[in-house]
């Protein structure tokens, strides 16, 4: 079952998000700096994994926005701040409104429990920066 | 930010899903039998938790179908077969097509890694029973 | 800070618990059968680990009953049915009443989230067998 | 089984703990600053979850002190520094002595393994600040 | 850094292991039966993930036997019985002796803690069947 | 099955690694500073656990280098930066080449999924400092 997939149409560039939010800017800068080491290493398996990872969030039977919000739920349940930041930024770039991000975080909070709370608090700080 | 929430309109009852799938039937029967013990205990905190859990998947800014698929992603990442069964059945009852369930499982596989694979295999068996 | 530790005074033997509860009996029998393989292997590191594991729950600054209930919370948060069974049986043998077991499970449910629920349901079945 | 629950009688305020420990002060300040964002958002499900979370640690069949120590065990097993800090502070405010905190951390170390060690090390730094 | 990789030279087929061990036989049969559903679905992302997964354990700078034992450590730490069975069988097929499998399990036990114990017990049962 | 074990022959001291890598130096310094608190507490169970932990990585049926790389795989799967740093430094001290460290990280990435990626990125920064 392999319907055609395509790159989503972002409403904003990463640069535009970084200009809006200091948390986003720091995250994106660090990620870019560290990824340079990974890219330079040119490890074949890592490159293939990154490729699959990219493909999992393309437009498809489920719209890209909802898949990024799914990535947010997974990231919050598994309690990874970097991953939470990434998927919140991606969801924002794809037009997710704040209420949608909050609902995704709610699913993660209920599934994952109070151990998610410290990450939720930090996520709300990013929500404030992104949505004003 | 509390937009109104309401019960989703299920296209199928749990009973109808159980008639279609033996895996679903066994899961739903066991869950009902065990929940009877929990209900009889009448523990206030558990009841409140169940209530919140129920509310997290209502219709809202994100359609209920996508929230059930988010629950599926979280369940598969956290590797809980019972939870996977539950959210696949709920997504099915809300009209999710097979390609949508596969995409949600793909997000979980990529985020959670090969440790998710045994659960993915069992999830595909349920997909076969649900979608023929 | 190493206050003296001693074996707790159990109110019941494992055998007596097994006579009361079929779930406990099956768990204890399987555990005994499998542990025979581990003991026969006589692996030094495993033996030392088992020894430390045993010592962590002795009477000490915190009474053994509460440490077994802590083991229950940890087991339920980490979602291990065998470990949940073990610590519920141990707590029962040390005189924990049902309300105490439920409260420990509540802490685990709130900290660990709805992913704990399937284990909670099975734990309540054991509660019924232990406390009638 | 819902015995009456009531707020525990703290021996110290959060402020008093913050005056005693720099780690506690920084944690409590950050938590308060970030929680302001969560409170302002006024998300109904989050508020209900916070309410349940609060109730799980009230005085009840298990004394509040032991439930906070259970929260500490769960937090250390699940490896969340913020949660560890929180429950160590709460246990301290309820009169837990250092030996009790160490025993709770021991249960977490044995259940959770060496992956808990980096958190244990940081927890011992807080122990030093709290108990001198 | 992509040194050439090649298929490892197995000393035994899966069939030969299944003839030796009932646990292995049941695991391999179930895995084959369920994988048939996954293969039939022909989901592009899943196929790519399976491909990467396969490549991660090929002969390379680290001999395949040690990478399978690494897979065993990861599986035991993350507490997945199916994954433990799989990597124990693979290690066995590549000539790992029993002492090597026990050492890998020791690393997992120490890193992962007593929550690994129930899986360790079951792993030792498979060791008995494989190594007599 | 307890073959003799002995301390591995390190090619480099921790000090030499710290001189080569700023990340290693900061990690080792912090670890030493915090471990001083743990040692001063002189908790018997913690000391015994540290002892077992040490023994799990000695030379034995599996060479120490591969056991440290197994510790790296476990640490990356369980997503603990301190543990990753520790086992990368230990592997380096035992002569592991960069390609071996990358392969161990590949196993962890495939088993653990994209949630491992942020840790992988930071691990590659340490690889650069260690191997130039």
mmCIF file of N, CA and C in Angstrom, chain A residues 72-80 84 103-120, chain B residues 49 52-53 56-57 70-80 83 87, chain C residues 73 76-79 106-118, chain D residues 45 49 53 57 74-75 77-80 83, chain F residues 79:
data_model
loop_
_atom_site.group_PDB
_atom_site.id
_atom_site.type_symbol
_atom_site.label_atom_id
_atom_site.label_comp_id
_atom_site.label_asym_id
_atom_site.label_seq_id
_atom_site.Cartn_x
_atom_site.Cartn_y
_atom_site.Cartn_z
ATOM 1 N N UNK A 72 5.293 14.629 17.313
ATOM 2 C CA UNK A 72 5.322 15.369 18.577
ATOM 3 C C UNK A 72 4.822 14.490 19.729
ATOM 4 N N UNK A 73 3.722 13.777 19.493
ATOM 5 C CA UNK A 73 3.187 12.891 20.532
ATOM 6 C C UNK A 73 4.236 11.833 20.909
ATOM 7 N N UNK A 74 4.827 11.215 19.894
ATOM 8 C CA UNK A 74 5.837 10.185 20.156
ATOM 9 C C UNK A 74 7.020 10.771 20.927
ATOM 10 N N UNK A 75 7.457 11.948 20.515
ATOM 11 C CA UNK A 75 8.616 12.587 21.150
ATOM 12 C C UNK A 75 8.341 12.941 22.610
ATOM 13 N N UNK A 76 7.126 13.393 22.869
ATOM 14 C CA UNK A 76 6.787 13.783 24.236
ATOM 15 C C UNK A 76 6.619 12.538 25.115
ATOM 16 N N UNK A 77 6.002 11.492 24.572
ATOM 17 C CA UNK A 77 5.863 10.229 25.314
ATOM 18 C C UNK A 77 7.229 9.637 25.644
ATOM 19 N N UNK A 78 8.143 9.732 24.697
ATOM 20 C CA UNK A 78 9.475 9.151 24.889
ATOM 21 C C UNK A 78 10.407 10.162 25.555
ATOM 22 N N UNK A 79 9.902 11.363 25.796
ATOM 23 C CA UNK A 79 10.572 12.386 26.607
ATOM 24 C C UNK A 79 11.927 12.820 26.055
ATOM 25 N N UNK A 80 11.864 13.375 24.836
ATOM 26 C CA UNK A 80 13.072 13.879 24.182
ATOM 27 C C UNK A 80 12.845 15.332 23.802
ATOM 28 N N UNK A 84 10.903 16.985 20.607
ATOM 29 C CA UNK A 84 9.692 17.789 20.825
ATOM 30 C C UNK A 84 9.833 19.130 20.107
ATOM 31 N N UNK A 103 -3.456 19.930 21.936
ATOM 32 C CA UNK A 103 -4.157 18.640 21.956
ATOM 33 C C UNK A 103 -3.192 17.474 21.765
ATOM 34 N N UNK A 104 -2.213 17.654 20.891
ATOM 35 C CA UNK A 104 -1.219 16.596 20.710
ATOM 36 C C UNK A 104 -0.454 16.371 22.018
ATOM 37 N N UNK A 105 -0.087 17.468 22.668
ATOM 38 C CA UNK A 105 0.615 17.348 23.950
ATOM 39 C C UNK A 105 -0.276 16.692 25.006
ATOM 40 N N UNK A 106 -1.587 16.959 24.929
ATOM 41 C CA UNK A 106 -2.503 16.312 25.874
ATOM 42 C C UNK A 106 -2.502 14.791 25.711
ATOM 43 N N UNK A 107 -2.542 14.348 24.464
ATOM 44 C CA UNK A 107 -2.491 12.894 24.235
ATOM 45 C C UNK A 107 -1.204 12.333 24.834
ATOM 46 N N UNK A 108 -0.100 13.013 24.611
ATOM 47 C CA UNK A 108 1.181 12.544 25.148
ATOM 48 C C UNK A 108 1.191 12.538 26.672
ATOM 49 N N UNK A 109 0.584 13.559 27.274
ATOM 50 C CA UNK A 109 0.551 13.648 28.735
ATOM 51 C C UNK A 109 -0.258 12.499 29.334
ATOM 52 N N UNK A 110 -1.398 12.226 28.721
ATOM 53 C CA UNK A 110 -2.261 11.163 29.247
ATOM 54 C C UNK A 110 -1.623 9.795 29.025
ATOM 55 N N UNK A 111 -1.079 9.571 27.842
ATOM 56 C CA UNK A 111 -0.448 8.268 27.575
ATOM 57 C C UNK A 111 0.811 8.105 28.415
ATOM 58 N N UNK A 112 1.607 9.172 28.507
ATOM 59 C CA UNK A 112 2.935 9.044 29.116
ATOM 60 C C UNK A 112 3.013 9.372 30.598
ATOM 61 N N UNK A 113 2.005 10.073 31.129
ATOM 62 C CA UNK A 113 1.954 10.345 32.564
ATOM 63 C C UNK A 113 2.749 11.554 33.009
ATOM 64 N N UNK A 114 2.800 11.746 34.317
ATOM 65 C CA UNK A 114 3.383 12.966 34.887
ATOM 66 C C UNK A 114 4.880 13.071 34.609
ATOM 67 N N UNK A 115 5.498 11.972 34.244
ATOM 68 C CA UNK A 115 6.918 12.030 33.910
ATOM 69 C C UNK A 115 7.126 12.902 32.665
ATOM 70 N N UNK A 116 6.054 13.112 31.912
ATOM 71 C CA UNK A 116 6.097 13.987 30.727
ATOM 72 C C UNK A 116 6.031 15.467 31.126
ATOM 73 N N UNK A 117 5.552 15.750 32.330
ATOM 74 C CA UNK A 117 5.269 17.133 32.737
ATOM 75 C C UNK A 117 6.441 18.103 32.559
ATOM 76 N N UNK A 118 7.669 17.758 32.982
ATOM 77 C CA UNK A 118 8.757 18.729 32.782
ATOM 78 C C UNK A 118 8.959 19.099 31.305
ATOM 79 N N UNK A 119 8.747 18.137 30.424
ATOM 80 C CA UNK A 119 8.870 18.406 28.990
ATOM 81 C C UNK A 119 7.685 19.251 28.510
ATOM 82 N N UNK A 120 6.508 18.964 29.065
ATOM 83 C CA UNK A 120 5.313 19.752 28.728
ATOM 84 C C UNK A 120 5.534 21.220 29.082
ATOM 85 N N UNK B 49 -8.698 9.294 36.441
ATOM 86 C CA UNK B 49 -7.726 9.109 35.363
ATOM 87 C C UNK B 49 -8.417 8.573 34.104
ATOM 88 N N UNK B 52 -10.172 11.429 32.323
ATOM 89 C CA UNK B 52 -9.250 12.271 31.542
ATOM 90 C C UNK B 52 -8.800 11.546 30.289
ATOM 91 N N UNK B 53 -8.477 10.276 30.462
ATOM 92 C CA UNK B 53 -8.020 9.454 29.337
ATOM 93 C C UNK B 53 -9.082 9.468 28.225
ATOM 94 N N UNK B 56 -9.244 12.849 26.330
ATOM 95 C CA UNK B 56 -8.107 13.210 25.475
ATOM 96 C C UNK B 56 -8.351 12.862 24.010
ATOM 97 N N UNK B 57 -9.320 11.996 23.749
ATOM 98 C CA UNK B 57 -9.544 11.528 22.367
ATOM 99 C C UNK B 57 -10.861 11.994 21.759
ATOM 100 N N UNK B 70 -2.880 9.072 16.729
ATOM 101 C CA UNK B 70 -1.782 9.531 17.599
ATOM 102 C C UNK B 70 -1.606 8.578 18.780
ATOM 103 N N UNK B 71 -2.723 8.145 19.329
ATOM 104 C CA UNK B 71 -2.657 7.166 20.417
ATOM 105 C C UNK B 71 -1.985 5.886 19.944
ATOM 106 N N UNK B 72 -2.254 5.526 18.675
ATOM 107 C CA UNK B 72 -1.615 4.342 18.092
ATOM 108 C C UNK B 72 -0.101 4.534 17.990
ATOM 109 N N UNK B 73 0.320 5.703 17.515
ATOM 110 C CA UNK B 73 1.759 5.991 17.415
ATOM 111 C C UNK B 73 2.414 5.897 18.795
ATOM 112 N N UNK B 74 1.787 6.546 19.781
ATOM 113 C CA UNK B 74 2.345 6.522 21.134
ATOM 114 C C UNK B 74 2.418 5.091 21.664
ATOM 115 N N UNK B 75 1.374 4.325 21.444
ATOM 116 C CA UNK B 75 1.314 2.945 21.945
ATOM 117 C C UNK B 75 2.378 2.069 21.301
ATOM 118 N N UNK B 76 2.593 2.273 19.999
ATOM 119 C CA UNK B 76 3.573 1.453 19.297
ATOM 120 C C UNK B 76 4.993 1.854 19.706
ATOM 121 N N UNK B 77 5.236 3.147 19.863
ATOM 122 C CA UNK B 77 6.548 3.617 20.337
ATOM 123 C C UNK B 77 6.859 3.091 21.730
ATOM 124 N N UNK B 78 5.843 3.067 22.579
ATOM 125 C CA UNK B 78 6.031 2.623 23.961
ATOM 126 C C UNK B 78 5.835 1.116 24.064
ATOM 127 N N UNK B 79 5.502 0.488 22.957
ATOM 128 C CA UNK B 79 5.477 -0.976 22.813
ATOM 129 C C UNK B 79 4.516 -1.680 23.768
ATOM 130 N N UNK B 80 3.229 -1.335 23.603
ATOM 131 C CA UNK B 80 2.173 -1.947 24.416
ATOM 132 C C UNK B 80 1.132 -2.544 23.464
ATOM 133 N N UNK B 83 -2.531 -1.609 24.065
ATOM 134 C CA UNK B 83 -2.808 -0.224 23.674
ATOM 135 C C UNK B 83 -2.848 -0.095 22.149
ATOM 136 N N UNK B 87 -6.180 1.276 20.069
ATOM 137 C CA UNK B 87 -6.227 2.455 19.202
ATOM 138 C C UNK B 87 -6.417 2.085 17.729
ATOM 139 N N UNK C 73 5.604 0.172 42.624
ATOM 140 C CA UNK C 73 5.482 1.411 41.842
ATOM 141 C C UNK C 73 6.468 1.389 40.668
ATOM 142 N N UNK C 76 5.377 -1.125 38.009
ATOM 143 C CA UNK C 76 4.206 -0.719 37.236
ATOM 144 C C UNK C 76 4.570 0.419 36.278
ATOM 145 N N UNK C 77 5.411 1.353 36.730
ATOM 146 C CA UNK C 77 5.885 2.442 35.855
ATOM 147 C C UNK C 77 6.679 1.890 34.678
ATOM 148 N N UNK C 78 7.490 0.878 34.957
ATOM 149 C CA UNK C 78 8.330 0.306 33.904
ATOM 150 C C UNK C 78 7.593 -0.803 33.159
ATOM 151 N N UNK C 79 6.380 -1.097 33.604
ATOM 152 C CA UNK C 79 5.449 -1.974 32.893
ATOM 153 C C UNK C 79 5.966 -3.404 32.712
ATOM 154 N N UNK C 106 -1.813 3.715 42.171
ATOM 155 C CA UNK C 106 -2.216 5.063 41.747
ATOM 156 C C UNK C 106 -1.002 5.941 41.442
ATOM 157 N N UNK C 107 0.001 5.880 42.314
ATOM 158 C CA UNK C 107 1.207 6.664 42.046
ATOM 159 C C UNK C 107 1.805 6.233 40.703
ATOM 160 N N UNK C 108 1.859 4.933 40.468
ATOM 161 C CA UNK C 108 2.421 4.431 39.210
ATOM 162 C C UNK C 108 1.595 4.866 38.009
ATOM 163 N N UNK C 109 0.274 4.863 38.160
ATOM 164 C CA UNK C 109 -0.611 5.254 37.051
ATOM 165 C C UNK C 109 -0.413 6.723 36.707
ATOM 166 N N UNK C 110 -0.323 7.559 37.723
ATOM 167 C CA UNK C 110 -0.176 8.996 37.485
ATOM 168 C C UNK C 110 1.212 9.299 36.919
ATOM 169 N N UNK C 111 2.241 8.694 37.479
ATOM 170 C CA UNK C 111 3.595 8.950 36.972
ATOM 171 C C UNK C 111 3.758 8.357 35.570
ATOM 172 N N UNK C 112 3.230 7.145 35.357
ATOM 173 C CA UNK C 112 3.514 6.410 34.119
ATOM 174 C C UNK C 112 2.496 6.589 33.019
ATOM 175 N N UNK C 113 1.284 7.067 33.350
ATOM 176 C CA UNK C 113 0.278 7.349 32.338
ATOM 177 C C UNK C 113 -0.551 6.151 31.915
ATOM 178 N N UNK C 114 -1.381 6.384 30.894
ATOM 179 C CA UNK C 114 -2.366 5.371 30.495
ATOM 180 C C UNK C 114 -1.696 4.118 29.929
ATOM 181 N N UNK C 115 -0.438 4.222 29.551
ATOM 182 C CA UNK C 115 0.264 3.036 29.052
ATOM 183 C C UNK C 115 0.384 1.997 30.162
ATOM 184 N N UNK C 116 0.211 2.447 31.408
ATOM 185 C CA UNK C 116 0.229 1.541 32.565
ATOM 186 C C UNK C 116 -1.108 0.802 32.717
ATOM 187 N N UNK C 117 -2.166 1.334 32.113
ATOM 188 C CA UNK C 117 -3.519 0.815 32.351
ATOM 189 C C UNK C 117 -3.676 -0.693 32.124
ATOM 190 N N UNK C 118 -3.172 -1.262 31.024
ATOM 191 C CA UNK C 118 -3.350 -2.720 30.858
ATOM 192 C C UNK C 118 -2.735 -3.515 32.016
ATOM 193 N N UNK D 45 -7.684 19.925 30.095
ATOM 194 C CA UNK D 45 -7.181 18.580 30.354
ATOM 195 C C UNK D 45 -5.901 18.621 31.184
ATOM 196 N N UNK D 49 -5.295 16.969 34.830
ATOM 197 C CA UNK D 49 -4.181 16.043 35.079
ATOM 198 C C UNK D 49 -3.367 16.532 36.287
ATOM 199 N N UNK D 53 -2.647 14.467 39.673
ATOM 200 C CA UNK D 53 -1.247 14.316 40.070
ATOM 201 C C UNK D 53 -1.068 14.777 41.519
ATOM 202 N N UNK D 57 -0.584 12.112 45.914
ATOM 203 C CA UNK D 57 0.443 12.153 46.971
ATOM 204 C C UNK D 57 -0.094 12.662 48.308
ATOM 205 N N UNK D 74 10.016 6.075 41.352
ATOM 206 C CA UNK D 74 9.511 6.074 39.979
ATOM 207 C C UNK D 74 10.311 7.047 39.111
ATOM 208 N N UNK D 75 10.581 8.229 39.642
ATOM 209 C CA UNK D 75 11.303 9.258 38.879
ATOM 210 C C UNK D 75 12.717 8.822 38.551
ATOM 211 N N UNK D 77 13.840 5.636 38.414
ATOM 212 C CA UNK D 77 13.742 4.514 37.458
ATOM 213 C C UNK D 77 13.494 5.008 36.039
ATOM 214 N N UNK D 78 12.642 6.041 35.944
ATOM 215 C CA UNK D 78 12.291 6.560 34.620
ATOM 216 C C UNK D 78 13.260 7.655 34.191
ATOM 217 N N UNK D 79 14.215 7.959 35.065
ATOM 218 C CA UNK D 79 15.345 8.824 34.759
ATOM 219 C C UNK D 79 14.955 10.244 34.336
ATOM 220 N N UNK D 80 14.294 10.931 35.279
ATOM 221 C CA UNK D 80 13.886 12.317 35.045
ATOM 222 C C UNK D 80 14.436 13.176 36.177
ATOM 223 N N UNK D 83 11.982 15.485 38.002
ATOM 224 C CA UNK D 83 11.062 14.726 38.863
ATOM 225 C C UNK D 83 11.786 14.237 40.115
ATOM 226 N N UNK F 79 19.297 6.030 25.743
ATOM 227 C CA UNK F 79 19.367 7.483 25.583
ATOM 228 C C UNK F 79 19.880 8.217 26.816
#
